XYZ file of C-alpha atoms in Angstrom:
498
model
C 2.120 4.555 63.004
C 1.847 0.743 62.855
C 2.154 0.404 66.634
C -0.889 2.640 67.049
C -3.122 0.345 65.006
C -5.925 -1.552 66.688
C -5.569 -5.366 66.895
C -8.098 -5.780 64.069
C -6.312 -3.321 61.773
C -2.911 -4.787 62.643
C -4.166 -8.299 61.829
C -5.640 -7.040 58.562
C -2.346 -5.351 57.685
C -0.396 -8.566 58.338
C -2.786 -10.535 56.111
C -2.401 -7.942 53.328
C 1.400 -7.991 53.606
C 1.527 -11.798 53.484
C -0.819 -11.813 50.476
C 1.337 -9.177 48.799
C 4.456 -11.296 49.386
C 2.796 -14.405 47.921
C 1.626 -12.377 44.912
C 5.157 -11.032 44.448
C 6.773 -14.492 44.594
C 4.250 -15.892 42.097
C 4.960 -13.106 39.606
C 8.722 -13.227 40.203
C 8.839 -16.854 39.087
C 7.424 -15.837 35.689
C 9.414 -12.613 35.219
C 11.543 -12.871 32.034
C 14.348 -10.549 33.158
C 16.569 -10.007 36.179
C 15.040 -11.148 39.442
C 16.976 -8.461 41.306
C 15.549 -5.678 39.135
C 12.022 -7.001 39.506
C 12.470 -7.356 43.265
C 13.651 -3.740 43.552
C 10.787 -2.639 41.293
C 8.329 -4.474 43.552
C 9.895 -3.057 46.726
C 9.698 0.511 45.419
C 6.030 0.159 44.521
C 5.289 -1.492 47.863
C 6.798 1.562 49.584
C 4.802 3.845 47.289
C 1.411 2.229 47.906
C 1.743 1.263 51.572
C 3.343 4.592 52.411
C 0.433 6.453 50.821
C -2.134 4.383 52.715
C -0.500 3.929 56.117
C 1.050 7.385 56.339
C -1.712 9.469 54.806
C -0.281 12.807 53.702
C -2.647 14.126 51.085
C -5.375 13.034 48.722
C -3.107 13.657 45.720
C -0.444 11.402 47.201
C -2.948 8.630 47.862
C -4.824 8.696 44.564
C -1.782 9.075 42.315
C 0.063 6.300 44.154
C -2.908 3.966 43.778
C -3.343 4.725 40.058
C 0.347 4.214 39.289
C 0.552 1.063 41.391
C -2.469 -0.389 39.583
C -1.225 0.547 36.116
C 2.378 -0.570 36.588
C 3.236 -3.118 39.298
C -0.195 -4.722 39.741
C -0.912 -4.903 36.026
C 2.488 -6.349 35.164
C 2.306 -8.889 37.990
C -1.153 -10.151 37.023
C -0.034 -10.592 33.419
C 3.054 -12.479 34.554
C 1.016 -14.835 36.733
C -1.852 -15.481 34.290
C 0.336 -15.223 31.177
C -2.094 -13.482 28.851
C -1.326 -10.621 26.425
C -1.770 -6.976 27.241
C -4.967 -5.302 26.086
C -3.316 -2.159 24.730
C -0.737 -1.816 21.981
C 2.927 -2.184 22.963
C 4.616 -0.957 19.772
C 7.705 -2.895 18.723
C 8.290 -4.432 22.146
C 7.608 -8.041 21.170
C 8.818 -7.585 17.601
C 12.351 -6.677 18.732
C 12.170 -8.942 21.799
C 12.108 -5.972 24.177
C 13.698 -6.059 27.597
C 11.216 -6.075 30.475
C 14.007 -4.891 32.769
C 13.998 -1.546 30.923
C 10.285 -1.211 31.639
C 10.778 -1.949 35.345
C 13.670 0.522 35.576
C 11.745 3.409 33.977
C 8.732 2.726 36.202
C 10.957 2.500 39.290
C 12.724 5.790 38.574
C 9.404 7.618 38.254
C 8.084 6.085 41.472
C 11.299 6.938 43.351
C 10.829 10.575 42.336
C 7.320 10.603 43.800
C 8.515 8.942 47.005
C 11.158 11.684 47.251
C 8.431 14.318 46.845
C 6.353 12.817 49.626
C 9.376 12.590 51.955
C 10.103 16.239 51.193
C 6.569 17.191 52.163
C 6.835 15.210 55.357
C 9.820 17.352 56.254
C 7.717 20.453 55.657
C 5.262 19.099 58.240
C 2.158 20.219 56.338
C -0.998 19.154 58.152
C -3.133 16.378 56.760
C -6.266 17.713 55.031
C -9.111 17.700 57.549
C -12.555 19.181 57.288
C -12.296 22.793 58.406
C -15.391 24.317 59.942
C -15.797 27.540 61.862
C -19.277 27.855 63.240
C -20.513 31.426 63.256
C -23.762 32.978 64.358
C -23.382 35.841 61.890
C -23.635 34.702 58.304
C -22.335 36.873 55.445
C -24.776 38.452 53.022
C -24.035 35.953 50.252
C -24.708 32.985 52.498
C -27.917 34.520 53.844
C -29.011 35.003 50.265
C -28.165 31.364 49.593
C -30.115 30.149 52.649
C -33.172 32.231 51.811
C -33.249 30.938 48.245
C -31.751 27.481 48.716
C -34.634 25.579 47.133
C -34.678 27.849 44.092
C -30.900 27.622 43.728
C -30.917 23.834 43.858
C -33.812 23.692 41.396
C -31.901 25.899 38.969
C -28.702 23.888 39.526
C -30.307 20.486 38.884
C -32.217 21.899 35.915
C -28.925 23.050 34.407
C -27.393 19.635 35.045
C -30.259 17.743 33.426
C -30.576 20.109 30.459
C -26.822 20.056 29.820
C -26.673 16.264 30.181
C -29.643 15.670 27.892
C -28.353 18.141 25.305
C -24.961 16.463 25.272
C -26.486 13.018 24.797
C -28.909 14.039 22.051
C -26.674 16.479 20.158
C -23.223 14.976 20.847
C -21.654 18.232 21.937
C -18.700 16.487 23.568
C -18.938 12.756 24.255
C -15.986 10.564 25.205
C -14.730 8.641 22.199
C -16.683 10.599 19.579
C -15.886 13.615 17.459
C -18.557 16.257 18.270
C -21.550 16.423 15.939
C -22.605 19.841 17.248
C -20.044 22.621 17.214
C -20.973 25.536 19.488
C -19.411 28.962 19.694
C -15.852 28.653 20.984
C -15.158 27.576 23.741
C -18.630 26.273 24.675
C -17.925 22.675 23.628
C -14.984 22.515 26.008
C -16.990 24.206 28.776
C -19.865 21.735 28.374
C -17.489 18.792 28.679
C -15.654 20.348 31.631
C -18.935 21.053 33.414
C -20.126 17.482 32.949
C -16.800 15.871 33.789
C -15.969 17.892 36.913
C -17.566 21.361 36.974
C -21.021 20.471 38.290
C -19.521 18.184 40.923
C -17.159 20.898 42.143
C -19.966 23.459 42.276
C -22.155 21.129 44.313
C -19.405 20.156 46.752
C -18.396 23.805 47.111
C -21.937 24.613 48.257
C -21.754 21.708 50.709
C -18.388 22.896 51.995
C -19.704 26.429 52.361
C -22.358 25.148 54.734
C -19.874 22.974 56.645
C -17.482 25.859 57.176
C -20.004 28.482 58.255
C -22.358 26.327 60.294
C -19.819 23.837 61.631
C -21.894 20.842 60.556
C -20.798 17.814 58.490
C -22.207 16.894 55.082
C -25.548 15.149 55.482
C -26.327 11.679 54.164
C -28.689 13.253 51.637
C -25.898 15.456 50.334
C -23.470 12.536 50.032
C -26.116 10.506 48.216
C -26.816 13.486 45.967
C -23.168 13.564 44.930
C -23.481 9.945 43.817
C -26.649 10.744 41.870
C -25.015 13.782 40.279
C -21.925 11.759 39.348
C -24.113 9.090 37.728
C -26.033 11.656 35.639
C -22.904 13.445 34.419
C -21.070 10.158 33.749
C -23.917 8.876 31.614
C -23.998 12.206 29.781
C -20.400 11.839 28.562
C -20.531 8.012 28.280
C -17.846 7.447 30.888
C -18.114 4.720 33.514
C -14.669 5.596 34.805
C -15.660 9.112 35.769
C -18.319 7.810 38.136
C -15.821 5.460 39.781
C -13.299 8.258 40.282
C -15.763 10.757 41.758
C -17.390 8.247 44.091
C -13.985 6.914 45.154
C -12.924 10.413 46.146
C -16.113 10.913 48.163
C -15.722 7.515 49.817
C -12.089 8.172 50.807
C -13.073 11.586 52.151
C -15.860 9.924 54.150
C -13.476 7.371 55.667
C -10.922 9.982 56.697
C -13.647 12.194 58.176
C -15.784 9.378 59.564
C -16.316 10.746 63.059
C -16.971 14.262 61.827
C -19.598 13.073 59.338
C -21.351 10.313 61.255
C -20.597 11.271 64.873
C -19.455 7.677 65.365
C -18.308 8.269 68.932
C -21.956 8.745 69.949
C -23.930 6.719 67.447
C -21.694 3.864 66.396
C -24.419 1.498 65.157
C -26.270 4.257 63.320
C -23.009 5.437 61.751
C -22.129 1.992 60.423
C -25.632 1.598 59.000
C -25.361 5.008 57.314
C -21.994 4.102 55.782
C -23.388 0.781 54.555
C -26.406 2.543 53.060
C -24.097 4.995 51.305
C -22.005 2.174 49.818
C -25.071 0.244 48.645
C -26.565 3.377 47.082
C -23.325 4.099 45.226
C -23.306 0.512 43.923
C -26.878 0.873 42.667
C -25.944 4.129 40.931
C -22.921 2.391 39.405
C -25.094 -0.387 38.013
C -27.357 2.225 36.428
C -24.303 3.950 34.935
C -22.964 0.698 33.456
C -26.288 -0.252 31.869
C -26.973 3.246 30.541
C -23.483 3.839 29.158
C -23.403 0.430 27.455
C -26.798 1.119 25.883
C -25.812 4.587 24.643
C -22.460 3.371 23.372
C -24.228 0.646 21.448
C -26.522 3.251 19.907
C -23.788 5.654 18.891
C -21.239 3.091 17.755
C -23.697 0.919 15.845
C -25.848 3.622 14.271
C -23.432 6.460 13.564
C -20.035 4.894 13.072
C -18.093 2.149 11.387
C -19.451 -0.508 13.695
C -17.023 -3.200 12.567
C -13.924 -1.318 13.702
C -15.436 0.174 16.844
C -17.002 -2.962 18.205
C -13.783 -4.879 17.594
C -11.811 -2.328 19.530
C -14.187 -2.192 22.485
C -15.247 -5.788 22.855
C -13.571 -8.530 24.825
C -12.991 -10.610 21.682
C -9.349 -9.523 21.503
C -8.785 -11.480 24.709
C -10.724 -14.586 23.683
C -7.956 -16.298 21.705
C -5.562 -16.134 24.636
C -8.076 -16.610 27.432
C -10.022 -19.579 26.149
C -9.755 -21.188 29.575
C -11.491 -18.246 31.236
C -15.197 -17.536 31.355
C -16.736 -14.385 29.925
C -17.061 -12.989 33.423
C -13.360 -13.629 34.107
C -12.367 -11.848 30.925
C -14.601 -8.914 31.818
C -13.142 -8.801 35.324
C -9.582 -8.784 33.980
C -10.431 -6.006 31.544
C -12.106 -3.786 34.136
C -9.995 -4.549 37.209
C -6.576 -4.956 35.587
C -6.307 -3.845 31.973
C -8.181 -0.541 32.181
C -5.346 1.017 34.224
C -2.726 2.976 32.308
C 1.017 2.494 32.595
C 2.983 -0.594 31.713
C 2.087 -0.910 28.002
C 3.085 2.701 27.445
C 6.557 2.152 28.869
C 6.897 -1.075 26.859
C 6.082 0.792 23.650
C 8.366 3.742 24.345
C 11.380 1.714 25.523
C 11.234 -0.228 22.248
C 10.852 2.909 20.103
C 14.176 3.819 18.428
C 13.730 7.557 17.848
C 13.478 8.837 21.424
C 15.023 12.203 22.232
C 14.439 15.866 22.956
C 12.788 16.471 19.587
C 10.191 13.766 20.229
C 9.101 14.983 23.664
C 8.971 18.621 22.504
C 6.838 17.673 19.522
C 4.483 15.718 21.765
C 4.227 18.600 24.252
C 3.420 21.270 21.697
C 1.224 19.333 19.299
C -2.386 20.531 19.186
C -5.402 18.386 18.420
C -7.270 18.880 15.170
C -10.216 16.789 13.995
C -8.985 13.836 11.960
C -5.455 13.874 13.400
C -4.059 11.272 15.762
C -1.630 11.725 18.614
C 2.008 10.818 18.057
C 1.786 7.957 20.529
C -0.636 6.013 18.288
C 2.230 5.557 15.831
C 4.772 4.790 18.555
C 2.533 2.090 20.027
C 1.249 0.908 16.648
C -2.263 1.224 18.040
C -5.165 -0.121 15.992
C -6.980 3.141 16.786
C -4.824 4.935 14.217
C -6.591 3.056 11.414
C -10.087 4.151 12.435
C -12.096 6.956 10.918
C -10.691 9.733 13.104
C -13.141 12.228 11.655
C -15.871 10.355 13.536
C -14.174 8.797 16.564
C -11.495 9.950 18.972
C -10.305 6.776 20.652
C -6.643 6.487 21.504
C -4.134 4.377 23.376
C -2.620 6.352 26.274
C 1.085 6.255 27.219
C 0.946 7.418 30.844
C 3.166 9.964 32.562
C 6.360 7.898 32.920
C 6.236 6.697 29.309
C 5.630 10.248 28.113
C 8.617 11.571 30.035
C 10.725 8.755 28.605
C 10.051 10.100 25.113
C 13.231 12.006 25.942
C 15.200 8.776 26.242
C 16.592 9.999 29.559
C 15.976 8.536 33.012
C 16.959 11.915 34.481
C 14.040 13.528 32.660
C 11.743 10.818 34.032
C 12.990 11.429 37.578
C 13.010 15.220 37.611
C 9.841 15.490 35.538
C 8.012 13.196 37.961
C 9.451 15.107 40.915
C 8.261 18.453 39.553
C 4.792 17.122 38.710
C 4.408 15.463 42.108
C 5.533 18.637 43.881
C 3.132 20.794 41.884
C 0.249 18.446 42.666
C 0.830 18.519 46.411
C 1.327 22.278 46.497
C -1.791 22.727 44.382
C -3.824 20.595 46.759
C -2.565 22.666 49.673
C -3.423 25.796 47.663
C -6.961 24.512 46.999
C -7.372 23.585 50.639
C -6.392 27.066 51.731
C -8.566 28.701 49.083
C -11.797 26.777 49.539
C -11.400 25.434 53.068
C -13.276 22.288 52.049
C -11.500 18.935 52.011
C -14.385 17.287 50.117
C -13.838 19.534 47.113
C -10.096 19.124 47.591
C -10.434 15.326 47.430
C -12.394 15.476 44.171
C -9.945 17.895 42.573
C -7.073 15.671 43.719
C -8.478 12.524 42.115
C -9.255 14.530 38.972
C -5.640 15.713 38.745
C -4.256 12.286 39.689
C -6.242 10.737 36.855
C -4.932 13.375 34.432
C -1.317 12.760 35.503
C -1.521 8.956 35.466
C -3.100 9.099 31.979
C -0.914 11.919 30.735
C 0.337 11.939 27.161
C -2.394 12.697 24.633
C -2.254 16.276 23.335
C -1.083 17.916 26.595
C -2.157 21.344 25.299
C -5.799 20.289 25.736
C -5.072 19.229 29.318
C -3.637 22.651 30.073
C -6.857 24.224 28.779
C -8.883 22.089 31.179
C -6.617 23.081 34.058
C -7.034 26.740 33.109
C -10.829 26.405 33.394
C -10.346 24.747 36.781
C -8.192 27.661 37.911
C -10.881 30.141 36.836
C -13.427 28.200 38.896
C -11.157 28.281 41.952
C -10.581 32.023 41.591
C -14.311 32.646 41.334
C -14.963 30.470 44.401
C -12.246 32.292 46.297
C -13.789 35.660 45.432
C -17.009 34.541 47.132
C -15.104 33.444 50.239
C -12.996 36.598 50.271
C -16.117 38.723 50.020
C -17.359 37.017 53.186
C -14.135 37.927 54.976
C -14.343 41.552 53.839
C -17.950 41.829 55.036
C -17.039 40.344 58.436
C -14.113 42.757 58.694
C -16.242 45.818 57.848
C -18.910 44.724 60.318
C -16.342 44.341 63.078
C -14.946 47.816 62.358
C -18.433 49.304 62.307
C -19.295 47.756 65.662
C -16.186 49.296 67.211
C -17.110 52.837 66.121
């Protein structure tokens, strides 16, 4: 794989590896535990991240590896080098003088399980997800109906998006961080949030993939730009900057891995590079709009409707100011957004220092349902300041992450086998989605959605399963449309033979 790299890519890889080594040595010198354990921890995560990038196997593999690497090795290393406190609660870790080696071991065991999953899939020799298109001169009835009414369909679709987004903003049907002010007939609140968080995006990309598969053409620049616009609207509607980043990242990775198919770079190299640059710049403009809009709306909701003193304290950068007096406001903001927003290491620190781990704890956490006013069990484990807020108005929470959640059991075997099962299910599910929808763009977005869920796993898992159930219903419905096409083609072929 490495030998096949171009001189430019090989040089870039060498620079990255040298930088990684320097970063590792700088953090190793500040590590408070065993240097051997930290070195093994660093080696395992280097294999995880470089293996996912250099030997691309699936979108799920790539996104989950990146999220875990950011939340565990990268986050810990930056804190070791800069020596500033973690932004999220760590329970009794510093009170009892917790052992950082325990944190590194738990994180390493989980990562080893995922590496084992990916090696297992390599043995299965499953093809990398590529854009599948089968150009056909005979379109099925459903697609003809879509083509004949495309403008009307897109008008209705965007009208639904804008109406749903506006309604959610004005009536607080389901906004991130807030308890709903408007309670609709069950389960409409959950459906509204699911539609805004992922449903509209999946519907739009499914329509794009439908065209790609039947006409054998790549997504157009307008369609890729429209995804960014749609992601910005839905992200603003639920007050989530992170959602926009995740969706656009998935689209960007898909674009890179399907560069020639999308931009025909072998024929129009200069035009292709300009188109890619235009796409990146447009996504950055959309992101700026999302940041400004979300900050404005959060200020409105948190200042006007809530206990502003508690909320603003929890969301501001002031909690870093006492320990980062030598850093500018921009530096503190950069550390918060680029380093501390990723989930992982604090959760393991809190759980390893919690004395009452065991089967009873993990079963209670798995089966506990969310009711308004109640907090998740992890808020007590981590001693999070969110537990003291008015939980009848807000729904903020510190998140443990998948490895910390599995370590509720107190067993490294549970961490290993639990991570192995979850990783296996994710890769099989991606393959299942790919086979169902025959659209790697939709597959990439679903993969980053699931990777985000897994990396941030731990808060009321029952609610996560509900979201996954809605996703499954969507996939079944989409598959019915595709299957109907196949049936129509089959009946036509039989009729022509008679």
